[in-house]
Short mmCIF file of C-alpha atoms in Angstrom, two decimals:
data_model
loop_
_atom_site.label_atom_id
_atom_site.label_comp_id
_atom_site.label_asym_id
_atom_site.label_seq_id
_atom_site.Cartn_x
_atom_site.Cartn_y
_atom_site.Cartn_z
CA MET A 1 -39.10 -76.48 174.95
CA LYS A 2 -37.30 -74.19 172.77
CA ALA A 3 -34.48 -75.59 170.66
CA SER A 4 -30.92 -75.17 172.43
CA VAL A 5 -27.96 -74.74 170.10
CA GLY A 6 -24.29 -74.78 171.25
CA THR A 7 -25.02 -76.96 174.31
CA ILE A 8 -22.30 -79.44 175.45
CA CYS A 9 -24.19 -82.28 174.18
CA VAL A 10 -24.34 -80.68 170.69
CA LYS A 11 -20.82 -79.62 170.76
CA ARG A 12 -19.25 -82.87 172.07
CA GLY A 13 -21.73 -84.93 169.86
CA PHE A 14 -20.61 -83.28 166.75
CA MET A 15 -16.98 -84.26 167.46
CA LYS A 16 -18.36 -87.81 168.22
CA MET A 17 -19.67 -87.97 164.68
CA GLN A 18 -16.02 -87.64 163.32
CA LYS A 19 -14.98 -90.73 165.12
CA HIS A 20 -13.06 -93.45 163.28
CA GLY A 21 -12.71 -90.91 160.44
CA VAL A 22 -9.83 -88.85 158.88
CA ILE A 23 -9.91 -84.95 159.00
CA MET A 24 -7.70 -83.72 156.30
CA ASP A 25 -5.76 -80.28 156.20
CA VAL A 26 -6.48 -78.46 152.90
CA THR A 27 -5.47 -75.04 151.61
CA SER A 28 -7.86 -74.64 148.55
CA VAL A 29 -11.17 -75.71 147.21
CA GLU A 30 -9.58 -78.14 144.97
CA GLN A 31 -7.76 -80.09 147.72
CA ALA A 32 -10.85 -79.86 149.69
CA GLN A 33 -12.84 -81.83 146.93
CA ILE A 34 -10.09 -84.41 146.57
CA ALA A 35 -10.26 -84.95 150.47
CA GLU A 36 -14.06 -85.21 150.12
CA ASP A 37 -13.83 -87.63 147.27
CA ALA A 38 -11.34 -89.76 149.03
CA GLY A 39 -13.55 -90.23 152.03
CA ALA A 40 -12.54 -87.49 154.52
CA VAL A 41 -15.05 -86.90 157.45
CA ALA A 42 -14.14 -83.28 157.46
CA VAL A 43 -11.48 -80.92 156.20
CA MET A 44 -9.39 -78.36 158.09
CA ALA A 45 -9.02 -75.09 156.21
CA LEU A 46 -5.65 -73.40 156.64
CA ASP A 47 -3.38 -70.82 154.89
CA LYS A 48 -0.38 -73.09 154.54
CA LEU A 49 0.23 -76.71 155.21
CA PRO A 50 2.31 -77.05 158.45
CA TYR A 51 5.34 -78.32 156.45
CA ASP A 52 5.20 -74.93 154.58
CA VAL A 53 4.62 -73.00 157.67
CA ARG A 54 7.98 -74.24 158.89
CA LYS A 55 9.62 -73.33 155.64
CA ALA A 56 8.07 -70.02 155.39
CA GLY A 57 8.75 -68.77 158.87
CA GLY A 58 7.25 -65.39 160.00
CA VAL A 59 3.79 -65.27 161.61
CA ALA A 60 1.36 -67.90 160.67
CA ARG A 61 -2.37 -66.66 161.00
CA THR A 62 -5.80 -68.00 160.40
CA ALA A 63 -6.56 -68.69 156.61
CA GLY A 64 -8.17 -66.07 154.47
CA LEU A 65 -12.10 -66.01 154.88
CA LYS A 66 -12.83 -66.07 151.26
CA VAL A 67 -10.85 -69.31 150.76
CA ILE A 68 -12.68 -70.93 153.79
CA GLU A 69 -16.05 -69.44 152.51
CA GLU A 70 -15.27 -71.14 149.09
CA ILE A 71 -14.57 -74.30 150.66
CA MET A 72 -17.81 -74.36 152.64
CA ASP A 73 -19.56 -73.81 149.47
CA HIS A 74 -18.22 -76.55 147.46
CA VAL A 75 -18.05 -79.52 150.00
CA SER A 76 -20.92 -81.13 151.82
CA ILE A 77 -18.72 -82.56 154.68
CA PRO A 78 -17.92 -80.26 157.76
CA VAL A 79 -15.32 -77.53 157.44
CA MET A 80 -13.06 -76.62 160.30
CA ALA A 81 -10.53 -73.95 160.35
CA LYS A 82 -7.57 -73.11 162.71
CA CYS A 83 -7.06 -69.98 164.65
CA ARG A 84 -4.03 -69.01 166.96
CA ILE A 85 -3.77 -70.01 170.47
CA GLY A 86 -5.44 -67.24 172.60
CA HIS A 87 -6.61 -65.32 169.70
CA VAL A 88 -10.26 -64.85 170.75
CA TYR A 89 -11.00 -62.72 167.79
CA GLU A 90 -9.88 -64.96 165.01
CA ALA A 91 -12.08 -67.46 166.67
CA ARG A 92 -14.99 -65.04 166.78
CA VAL A 93 -14.48 -64.31 163.00
CA LEU A 94 -14.39 -67.96 162.19
CA GLU A 95 -17.45 -68.55 164.32
CA GLU A 96 -19.34 -65.63 162.49
CA LEU A 97 -18.27 -67.07 159.16
CA GLY A 98 -20.12 -70.38 160.28
CA VAL A 99 -17.25 -72.89 160.33
CA ASP A 100 -18.29 -76.28 161.87
CA ALA A 101 -15.35 -76.36 164.34
CA ILE A 102 -12.31 -74.41 165.20
CA ASP A 103 -8.78 -75.85 165.99
CA GLU A 104 -6.92 -73.59 168.32
CA SER A 105 -3.70 -74.68 166.97
CA GLU A 106 -0.06 -74.51 167.73
CA VAL A 107 0.73 -74.78 164.16
CA LEU A 108 -0.08 -71.10 163.95
CA THR A 109 1.78 -68.46 166.02
CA PRO A 110 0.54 -68.24 169.38
CA ALA A 111 -1.23 -64.81 170.17
CA ASP A 112 -1.24 -65.32 173.88
CA GLU A 113 1.49 -67.36 175.61
CA LYS A 114 -0.31 -67.42 178.95
CA ARG A 115 -3.98 -68.01 178.33
CA HIS A 116 -5.91 -70.15 175.75
CA ILE A 117 -9.46 -69.04 174.55
CA TRP A 118 -12.18 -69.59 177.06
CA LYS A 119 -14.18 -71.86 174.82
CA TRP A 120 -17.34 -71.94 176.90
CA ASP A 121 -18.21 -68.55 175.31
CA PHE A 122 -18.63 -69.97 172.04
CA LYS A 123 -21.35 -71.88 170.37
CA VAL A 124 -18.78 -73.44 167.90
CA PRO A 125 -17.05 -76.61 169.14
CA PHE A 126 -13.32 -76.44 169.49
CA VAL A 127 -10.47 -78.79 169.17
CA ASN A 128 -7.22 -78.39 171.00
CA GLY A 129 -3.84 -80.17 171.04
CA ALA A 130 -2.34 -81.85 174.04
CA ARG A 131 1.00 -83.61 174.93
CA ASP A 132 -0.02 -85.06 178.36
CA LEU A 133 -3.03 -85.60 180.33
CA GLY A 134 -2.88 -82.26 182.42
CA GLU A 135 -2.52 -80.32 179.26
CA ALA A 136 -5.78 -82.25 177.84
CA LEU A 137 -7.66 -81.60 180.96
CA ARG A 138 -6.84 -78.01 181.12
CA ARG A 139 -7.95 -77.37 177.57
CA ILE A 140 -11.35 -79.49 178.31
CA GLU A 141 -11.93 -77.36 181.43
CA GLU A 142 -11.59 -74.23 179.10
CA GLY A 143 -14.33 -75.85 176.92
CA ALA A 144 -12.56 -77.82 174.32
CA SER A 145 -14.87 -80.40 172.79
CA MET A 146 -12.05 -82.64 171.22
CA ILE A 147 -8.58 -83.30 172.10
CA ARG A 148 -5.89 -84.36 169.61
CA THR A 149 -2.35 -85.33 170.15
CA LYS A 150 0.09 -82.36 169.26
CA GLY A 151 2.59 -84.71 167.63
CA GLU A 152 5.18 -82.47 165.73
CA ALA A 153 3.20 -81.16 162.82
CA GLY A 154 4.70 -80.76 159.27
CA THR A 155 7.56 -83.30 159.88
CA GLY A 156 5.88 -86.59 158.37
CA ASN A 157 7.27 -88.14 161.68
CA VAL A 158 4.74 -89.88 163.75
CA ALA A 159 7.02 -90.44 166.63
CA GLU A 160 5.89 -87.47 168.71
CA ALA A 161 2.14 -88.39 168.31
CA VAL A 162 2.97 -91.89 169.43
CA ARG A 163 4.69 -90.56 172.46
CA HIS A 164 1.80 -88.09 173.48
CA MET A 165 -0.89 -90.66 173.02
CA LYS A 166 1.06 -93.34 174.90
CA LEU A 167 1.66 -90.73 177.74
CA VAL A 168 -2.00 -89.74 177.97
CA ARG A 169 -3.03 -93.25 178.13
CA SER A 170 -0.63 -94.28 180.97
CA GLU A 171 -1.66 -91.34 182.86
CA ILE A 172 -5.44 -92.13 182.53
CA ARG A 173 -4.55 -95.50 183.73
CA ARG A 174 -3.01 -93.96 186.71
CA VAL A 175 -6.03 -91.63 187.53
CA ARG A 176 -8.41 -94.67 187.02
CA ALA A 177 -6.48 -96.71 189.63
CA VAL A 178 -6.49 -93.85 192.13
CA VAL A 179 -10.30 -93.28 191.54
CA GLU A 180 -11.05 -97.05 191.86
CA GLU A 181 -9.13 -97.19 195.07
CA GLU A 182 -11.31 -94.27 196.27
CA ASP A 183 -7.96 -92.42 197.36
CA TRP A 184 -9.63 -89.07 197.74
CA GLN A 185 -6.40 -87.35 198.84
CA GLU A 186 -4.45 -88.66 195.89
CA ILE A 187 -7.35 -87.47 193.56
CA VAL A 188 -6.74 -83.96 195.12
CA ALA A 189 -2.96 -84.36 194.57
CA LEU A 190 -3.45 -85.22 190.84
CA ALA A 191 -5.96 -82.31 190.39
CA ARG A 192 -3.11 -80.00 191.77
CA GLU A 193 -0.45 -81.69 189.58
CA PHE A 194 -2.77 -81.23 186.35
CA ARG A 195 -3.87 -77.85 187.52
CA VAL A 196 -7.63 -78.74 187.03
CA SER A 197 -10.51 -79.43 189.13
CA TYR A 198 -11.04 -82.42 191.46
CA GLN A 199 -14.36 -83.25 189.45
CA LEU A 200 -12.68 -83.45 186.12
CA VAL A 201 -9.89 -85.87 187.49
CA TYR A 202 -12.59 -87.91 189.10
CA GLU A 203 -14.58 -88.10 185.88
CA VAL A 204 -11.82 -89.14 183.80
CA GLY A 205 -10.97 -91.92 186.43
CA ARG A 206 -14.54 -93.10 186.30
CA LEU A 207 -14.77 -93.16 182.61
CA GLY A 208 -11.47 -94.62 182.04
CA ARG A 209 -10.96 -92.08 179.10
CA LEU A 210 -11.29 -88.48 178.42
CA PRO A 211 -14.87 -87.17 178.37
CA VAL A 212 -14.39 -85.85 174.84
CA VAL A 213 -13.02 -87.60 171.77
CA ASN A 214 -9.36 -88.05 171.49
CA PHE A 215 -7.77 -87.89 167.91
CA ALA A 216 -4.25 -88.36 166.69
CA ALA A 217 -2.43 -85.61 164.80
CA GLY A 218 1.11 -84.44 163.98
CA GLY A 219 3.20 -86.44 161.59
CA ILE A 220 0.83 -88.96 160.17
CA ALA A 221 1.98 -89.69 156.44
CA THR A 222 1.05 -93.28 155.73
CA PRO A 223 -1.76 -95.83 156.19
CA ALA A 224 0.36 -97.70 158.64
CA ASP A 225 0.84 -94.59 160.57
CA ALA A 226 -2.99 -94.03 160.93
CA ALA A 227 -3.44 -97.64 161.83
CA LEU A 228 -0.70 -97.57 164.55
CA MET A 229 -2.48 -94.53 165.99
CA MET A 230 -5.86 -95.97 166.00
CA SER A 231 -4.36 -99.23 167.84
CA LEU A 232 -3.19 -96.89 170.57
CA GLY A 233 -6.72 -96.03 171.34
CA CYS A 234 -7.26 -92.90 169.37
CA ASP A 235 -10.89 -92.01 168.27
CA GLY A 236 -9.72 -90.87 164.89
CA ILE A 237 -7.02 -89.19 162.63
CA PHE A 238 -6.02 -85.85 161.58
CA VAL A 239 -3.61 -85.66 158.48
CA GLY A 240 -1.88 -82.39 157.89
CA SER A 241 1.09 -82.05 155.33
CA GLY A 242 0.97 -86.06 155.03
CA ILE A 243 -1.45 -86.09 151.98
CA PHE A 244 -0.91 -82.84 150.08
CA LYS A 245 2.96 -82.85 150.49
CA SER A 246 3.08 -86.28 149.14
CA GLU A 247 3.21 -86.95 145.29
CA ASP A 248 0.05 -89.25 145.29
CA PRO A 249 -2.48 -87.29 147.47
CA MET A 250 -5.69 -88.90 145.88
CA GLU A 251 -4.45 -92.42 146.42
CA ARG A 252 -2.82 -91.78 149.72
CA ALA A 253 -6.00 -89.86 151.21
CA ARG A 254 -8.10 -93.04 150.09
CA ALA A 255 -5.61 -95.32 151.63
CA ILE A 256 -5.38 -93.48 155.06
CA VAL A 257 -9.29 -93.63 155.22
CA LEU A 258 -9.22 -97.26 154.65
CA ALA A 259 -6.57 -98.01 157.18
CA THR A 260 -8.30 -95.76 159.86
CA SER A 261 -11.71 -97.60 159.46
CA PHE A 262 -10.19 -101.24 159.21
CA TRP A 263 -7.11 -100.56 161.50
CA ASP A 264 -7.58 -103.86 163.37
CA ASP A 265 -7.64 -105.87 160.08
CA PRO A 266 -4.05 -106.45 158.96
CA GLU A 267 -5.17 -107.70 155.62
CA ILE A 268 -7.01 -104.46 154.81
CA VAL A 269 -4.14 -102.24 156.33
CA ALA A 270 -1.89 -104.02 154.02
CA GLU A 271 -4.05 -103.38 151.10
CA ALA A 272 -4.10 -99.68 152.07
CA GLN A 273 -0.38 -99.56 152.44
CA ARG A 274 0.02 -101.17 148.94
CA MET A 275 -2.14 -98.19 147.47
CA ILE A 276 0.59 -95.76 148.16
CA ASP A 277 4.31 -95.52 146.84
CA GLU A 278 6.90 -94.93 149.72
CA ARG A 279 8.91 -93.08 147.04
CA LYS A 280 6.04 -90.58 146.90
CA SER A 281 5.80 -90.03 150.78
CA MET A 282 6.77 -86.79 152.15
CA ILE A 283 10.41 -86.85 153.11
CA GLY A 284 9.86 -85.89 156.69
CA ILE A 285 12.12 -84.31 159.13
CA GLY A 286 13.67 -85.87 162.32
CA VAL A 287 12.40 -84.10 165.51
CA SER A 288 15.78 -83.44 166.87
CA GLU A 289 16.71 -81.44 163.67
CA LEU A 290 13.94 -79.06 164.35
CA GLU A 291 14.68 -75.35 165.19
CA LEU A 292 10.90 -74.80 165.98
CA LYS A 293 8.96 -77.22 168.15
CA MET A 294 5.40 -76.36 167.50
CA GLN A 295 4.37 -78.82 170.36
CA GLU A 296 5.89 -76.65 172.89
CA ARG A 297 3.52 -73.70 172.03
CA GLY A 298 0.93 -73.15 174.74
CA ALA A 299 1.90 -76.17 176.71
CA GLU A 300 2.49 -74.68 179.96
CA ALA A 301 -0.71 -72.55 179.86
CA MET B 1 -36.43 -116.72 174.87
CA ARG B 2 -33.49 -116.92 172.43
CA SER B 3 -30.67 -114.34 172.49
CA ILE B 4 -30.76 -111.54 170.35
CA LYS B 5 -27.84 -110.47 168.11
CA VAL B 6 -27.60 -106.75 167.45
CA GLY B 7 -24.75 -105.39 165.36
CA VAL B 8 -23.55 -101.68 165.05
CA LEU B 9 -21.98 -100.84 161.81
CA GLY B 10 -18.36 -100.09 162.64
CA PHE B 11 -16.82 -98.10 159.71
CA GLN B 12 -17.09 -94.57 161.05
CA GLY B 13 -19.17 -92.35 163.35
CA ALA B 14 -20.58 -92.70 166.96
CA ILE B 15 -20.12 -96.44 167.01
CA GLU B 16 -19.37 -97.09 170.59
CA GLU B 17 -22.12 -94.79 171.84
CA HIS B 18 -24.77 -96.90 170.03
CA VAL B 19 -23.15 -100.10 171.43
CA ASP B 20 -23.41 -98.70 175.02
CA ILE B 21 -27.07 -97.47 174.67
CA THR B 22 -28.07 -100.85 172.83
CA ARG B 23 -26.65 -102.91 175.70
CA ARG B 24 -28.56 -100.68 178.07
CA ALA B 25 -31.85 -101.07 176.11
CA LEU B 26 -31.54 -104.95 176.13
CA LYS B 27 -31.03 -104.89 179.89
CA GLU B 28 -33.83 -102.32 180.56
CA ALA B 29 -36.14 -104.38 178.32
CA GLY B 30 -35.11 -107.51 180.16
CA LEU B 31 -33.92 -109.33 177.07
CA SER B 32 -30.95 -111.48 176.62
CA GLY B 33 -28.70 -110.65 173.74
CA GLU B 34 -25.34 -109.27 172.61
CA VAL B 35 -24.25 -106.26 170.73
CA ASN B 36 -21.14 -106.27 168.66
CA VAL B 37 -19.34 -104.08 166.30
CA VAL B 38 -19.50 -105.37 162.70
CA ARG B 39 -17.78 -104.54 159.51
CA ARG B 40 -17.95 -107.68 157.23
CA LEU B 41 -20.74 -109.02 155.32
CA GLU B 42 -20.43 -112.57 157.13
CA GLU B 43 -20.82 -110.76 160.46
CA VAL B 44 -24.02 -108.91 159.11
CA GLU B 45 -25.71 -112.03 157.65
CA VAL B 46 -25.91 -113.65 161.21
CA LEU B 47 -27.47 -110.74 162.81
CA ASP B 48 -31.15 -110.27 164.11
CA GLY B 49 -30.78 -106.44 163.57
CA LEU B 50 -28.20 -103.87 162.36
CA ILE B 51 -27.66 -100.22 163.61
CA ILE B 52 -26.10 -97.76 161.38
CA PRO B 53 -24.58 -94.93 163.25
CA GLY B 54 -24.35 -91.35 162.72
CA GLY B 55 -21.33 -89.99 161.06
CA GLU B 56 -20.47 -89.09 157.49
CA SER B 57 -22.99 -90.58 155.15
CA THR B 58 -20.58 -90.30 152.17
CA VAL B 59 -17.85 -92.37 154.10
CA ILE B 60 -20.13 -95.02 155.63
CA GLY B 61 -21.93 -95.43 152.34
CA SER B 62 -18.69 -96.02 150.31
CA MET B 63 -17.59 -98.60 153.01
CA MET B 64 -20.97 -100.25 152.73
CA GLU B 65 -20.72 -100.68 148.98
CA ARG B 66 -16.94 -101.93 149.22
CA THR B 67 -17.91 -104.69 151.69
CA GLY B 68 -21.32 -105.83 150.02
CA ILE B 69 -23.26 -104.81 152.84
CA MET B 70 -25.12 -102.31 150.81
CA ASP B 71 -26.01 -105.03 148.41
CA TYR B 72 -27.13 -107.27 151.30
CA LEU B 73 -29.52 -104.58 152.39
CA ARG B 74 -30.93 -104.26 148.96
CA ARG B 75 -31.48 -108.02 148.61
CA THR B 76 -33.19 -108.32 151.97
CA ARG B 77 -35.21 -105.13 151.33
CA GLY B 78 -37.43 -104.34 154.28
CA LYS B 79 -37.33 -108.05 155.75
CA PHE B 80 -33.86 -107.48 157.66
CA PRO B 81 -34.21 -105.27 160.67
CA VAL B 82 -32.23 -102.06 160.21
CA PHE B 83 -32.06 -98.93 162.28
CA GLY B 84 -30.22 -95.66 160.76
CA THR B 85 -29.67 -92.60 162.66
CA CYS B 86 -28.68 -89.30 160.85
CA ALA B 87 -26.13 -90.56 158.41
CA GLY B 88 -27.45 -94.02 158.87
CA MET B 89 -30.76 -92.89 157.69
CA ILE B 90 -29.36 -91.03 154.55
CA VAL B 91 -27.65 -94.35 153.42
CA LEU B 92 -30.88 -96.21 153.63
CA SER B 93 -32.85 -93.64 151.63
CA ARG B 94 -34.29 -93.84 148.17
CA LYS B 95 -33.01 -90.27 147.22
CA VAL B 96 -30.68 -87.77 148.77
CA LYS B 97 -29.90 -84.20 148.22
CA ASP B 98 -27.63 -81.65 149.99
CA ARG B 99 -29.36 -78.35 151.00
CA VAL B 100 -26.45 -76.32 149.43
CA LEU B 101 -24.84 -78.59 146.92
CA GLY B 102 -28.08 -80.22 145.48
CA ASP B 103 -28.10 -83.87 144.28
CA THR B 104 -25.06 -85.70 145.85
CA ASN B 105 -25.19 -88.88 143.79
CA GLN B 106 -23.81 -90.70 146.71
CA PRO B 107 -24.38 -94.50 147.13
CA THR B 108 -27.45 -95.36 149.06
CA ALA B 109 -29.08 -98.74 149.75
CA GLY B 110 -32.51 -97.01 148.41
CA ILE B 111 -34.46 -99.45 150.58
CA LEU B 112 -36.33 -96.88 152.73
CA ASP B 113 -38.87 -95.10 150.48
CA VAL B 114 -38.25 -91.45 151.53
CA SER B 115 -36.18 -88.59 149.88
CA VAL B 116 -33.89 -86.75 152.41
CA GLU B 117 -32.14 -83.43 152.42
CA ARG B 118 -28.64 -83.43 153.96
CA ASN B 119 -27.66 -80.69 156.42
CA SER B 120 -31.26 -79.41 156.29
CA PHE B 121 -31.16 -77.19 159.30
CA GLY B 122 -27.73 -75.61 158.34
CA ARG B 123 -24.15 -76.12 159.43
CA GLN B 124 -22.81 -77.10 163.00
CA GLY B 125 -23.89 -73.70 164.40
CA ASP B 126 -27.41 -74.56 163.92
CA SER B 127 -27.15 -77.94 165.37
CA PHE B 128 -29.61 -78.27 168.54
CA GLU B 129 -31.37 -80.24 170.96
CA THR B 130 -35.07 -80.01 171.58
CA GLU B 131 -38.15 -81.79 173.06
CA LEU B 132 -39.90 -84.21 170.62
CA GLU B 133 -43.25 -85.84 170.87
CA ILE B 134 -43.00 -89.45 169.77
CA PRO B 135 -46.28 -91.42 170.58
CA ALA B 136 -44.72 -94.83 169.69
CA ILE B 137 -42.41 -94.60 172.67
CA GLY B 138 -44.79 -93.07 174.98
CA GLY B 139 -44.47 -89.20 174.51
CA LEU B 140 -41.82 -86.67 175.16
CA TYR B 141 -38.29 -87.35 174.02
CA ARG B 142 -35.11 -85.14 173.91
CA GLY B 143 -33.82 -85.15 170.32
CA VAL B 144 -30.40 -84.19 169.60
CA PHE B 145 -29.76 -82.94 165.95
CA ILE B 146 -26.38 -82.60 164.64
CA ARG B 147 -25.88 -81.16 161.08
CA ALA B 148 -29.23 -83.11 160.75
CA PRO B 149 -30.97 -84.25 157.69
CA ILE B 150 -34.83 -84.03 157.36
CA ILE B 151 -37.09 -86.25 155.38
CA LEU B 152 -38.83 -84.27 152.62
CA ASP B 153 -41.34 -86.80 151.41
CA VAL B 154 -42.44 -90.30 152.23
CA GLY B 155 -43.81 -93.22 150.12
CA SER B 156 -47.29 -94.92 150.93
CA GLU B 157 -45.55 -97.80 152.95
CA VAL B 158 -43.83 -95.34 155.35
CA GLU B 159 -45.09 -94.67 158.72
CA VAL B 160 -44.00 -91.30 160.14
CA LEU B 161 -43.08 -91.69 163.84
CA CYS B 162 -42.25 -88.06 164.62
CA ARG B 163 -42.48 -84.69 163.25
CA LEU B 164 -40.70 -81.53 164.52
CA ASN B 165 -42.52 -78.17 163.55
CA GLY B 166 -44.34 -80.32 160.81
CA ARG B 167 -41.17 -81.61 159.27
CA ILE B 168 -40.69 -85.47 159.39
CA VAL B 169 -37.68 -86.64 161.58
CA ALA B 170 -38.43 -90.29 162.23
CA VAL B 171 -40.01 -93.03 160.26
CA GLN B 172 -40.58 -96.82 160.00
CA GLN B 173 -41.26 -98.89 156.92
CA GLU B 174 -41.63 -102.65 157.57
CA LYS B 175 -38.45 -103.73 159.49
CA ILE B 176 -36.52 -100.42 158.72
CA MET B 177 -36.51 -97.56 161.13
CA ALA B 178 -34.65 -94.23 160.87
CA THR B 179 -34.29 -90.94 162.77
CA ALA B 180 -32.73 -87.89 161.76
CA PHE B 181 -31.68 -87.27 165.40
CA HIS B 182 -29.18 -89.13 167.74
CA PRO B 183 -30.68 -91.22 170.37
CA GLU B 184 -27.11 -92.55 171.01
CA LEU B 185 -26.07 -89.03 172.30
CA THR B 186 -28.79 -89.16 175.09
CA ASP B 187 -28.95 -91.37 178.11
CA ASP B 188 -32.60 -92.51 177.20
CA PRO B 189 -32.53 -96.03 175.73
CA ARG B 190 -36.42 -95.92 174.72
CA ILE B 191 -35.71 -95.63 170.88
CA HIS B 192 -33.46 -98.53 170.99
CA ILE B 193 -35.96 -100.38 173.22
CA PHE B 194 -38.49 -99.69 170.54
CA PHE B 195 -36.25 -101.01 167.82
CA ILE B 196 -35.46 -104.29 169.71
CA LYS B 197 -38.92 -105.03 170.84
CA LYS B 198 -41.16 -103.64 168.11
CA ILE B 199 -38.96 -104.36 165.15
CA ILE B 200 -36.53 -107.11 165.82
CA SER B 201 -38.61 -109.24 168.10
CA ASP B 202 -42.04 -108.75 166.57
#
């Protein structure tokens, strides 16, 4: 048998290797090395941290390829990068460059409001954001190998991520009950509601979870935030602005990694929380004060 | 027969996948036992065997140092059954280097007398699945390699269980077993059955 690359097993399997880990947003080699030393499982390369994207306004695009390449040459952990929603050619370029995974992200300005990238056409695994089960399943049906909550990026406010994760969980419980009861008509109704295939709804009900890993993202800023998200059943954590927009990035990165691995051990989460200084946390933004809600981008597609 | 206690090291990586396939392996082998996620030294000390999953070896290794589990493996060198997959293999090895970055100086138990090269096949784009020949489990087996390491050389005590195009991808040394590939990503429990029957129970 010839070796097969880019299979479902290889793409979803790569994402499974990130489980119980922390993936950190970085904008430079220096930040990537800090992340690696602190115990990140992977880094996400982008041009600006989400907090700065909000401040800068304008169009946010994929990061410069030279920066991504430089990061790839300097850390041994996987390097992911973001592309715009629906921007097939930013994704092609990133795949060509050899990044380990692509985040088709609402943090960047969407290139296509109607359609996301058809990710089955790629050998590189994709991660997509979702606010509810229907959105998650539509992304999986397009070929996403990992789902993350959208949360509200760049705010330092974990509330939206909590809301999205709880919603996905309660919807999965609903699907599970319907599948267990073998209520075929209701499964069809759910498939129509979510705008995905009957088979995918059935699979979720049978598994009692998404068929790909499900991470938390958007607004996570402290070790306790990470532990909270893990306690809600997330498989791992993305931290964006929370680390490099704080004044104690190295300590904070280490502390968040520790709290993610030991989330159900309050003694160690407390130790992790003690490693950081709340006065050094990013200030954060209340979601109701926001002019731009990144989570709404691509949600209807 | 008494019940077998297997632990899956639960810091980071494909933990639940190993728990699931190990439970299946016990069932298919007709053995009674329990499989739990472990993260504390006290939990490891009472086990009959430990599985270290795939994930990021730098992360898993530093947590093992922190909790004293790495020292426990060093003390029990080769007598305590351990099975490492991918990152789990790396943290057991005597010597580690990265294909691109060279020597990594990352903490390892050093109890498996092999030197490994991390990310040996390349990045995720080069990850693959392929058919392997593993005589110890009865022949053909589908191996899933994710940013996989390779074993460059082995000491005289090490038995090679599998090669891929001449390169070593699975080994055993006393009670230690390691694979560069991920049996937990398949639904074939034969590798785990081998670990339980031939390494833990023997």
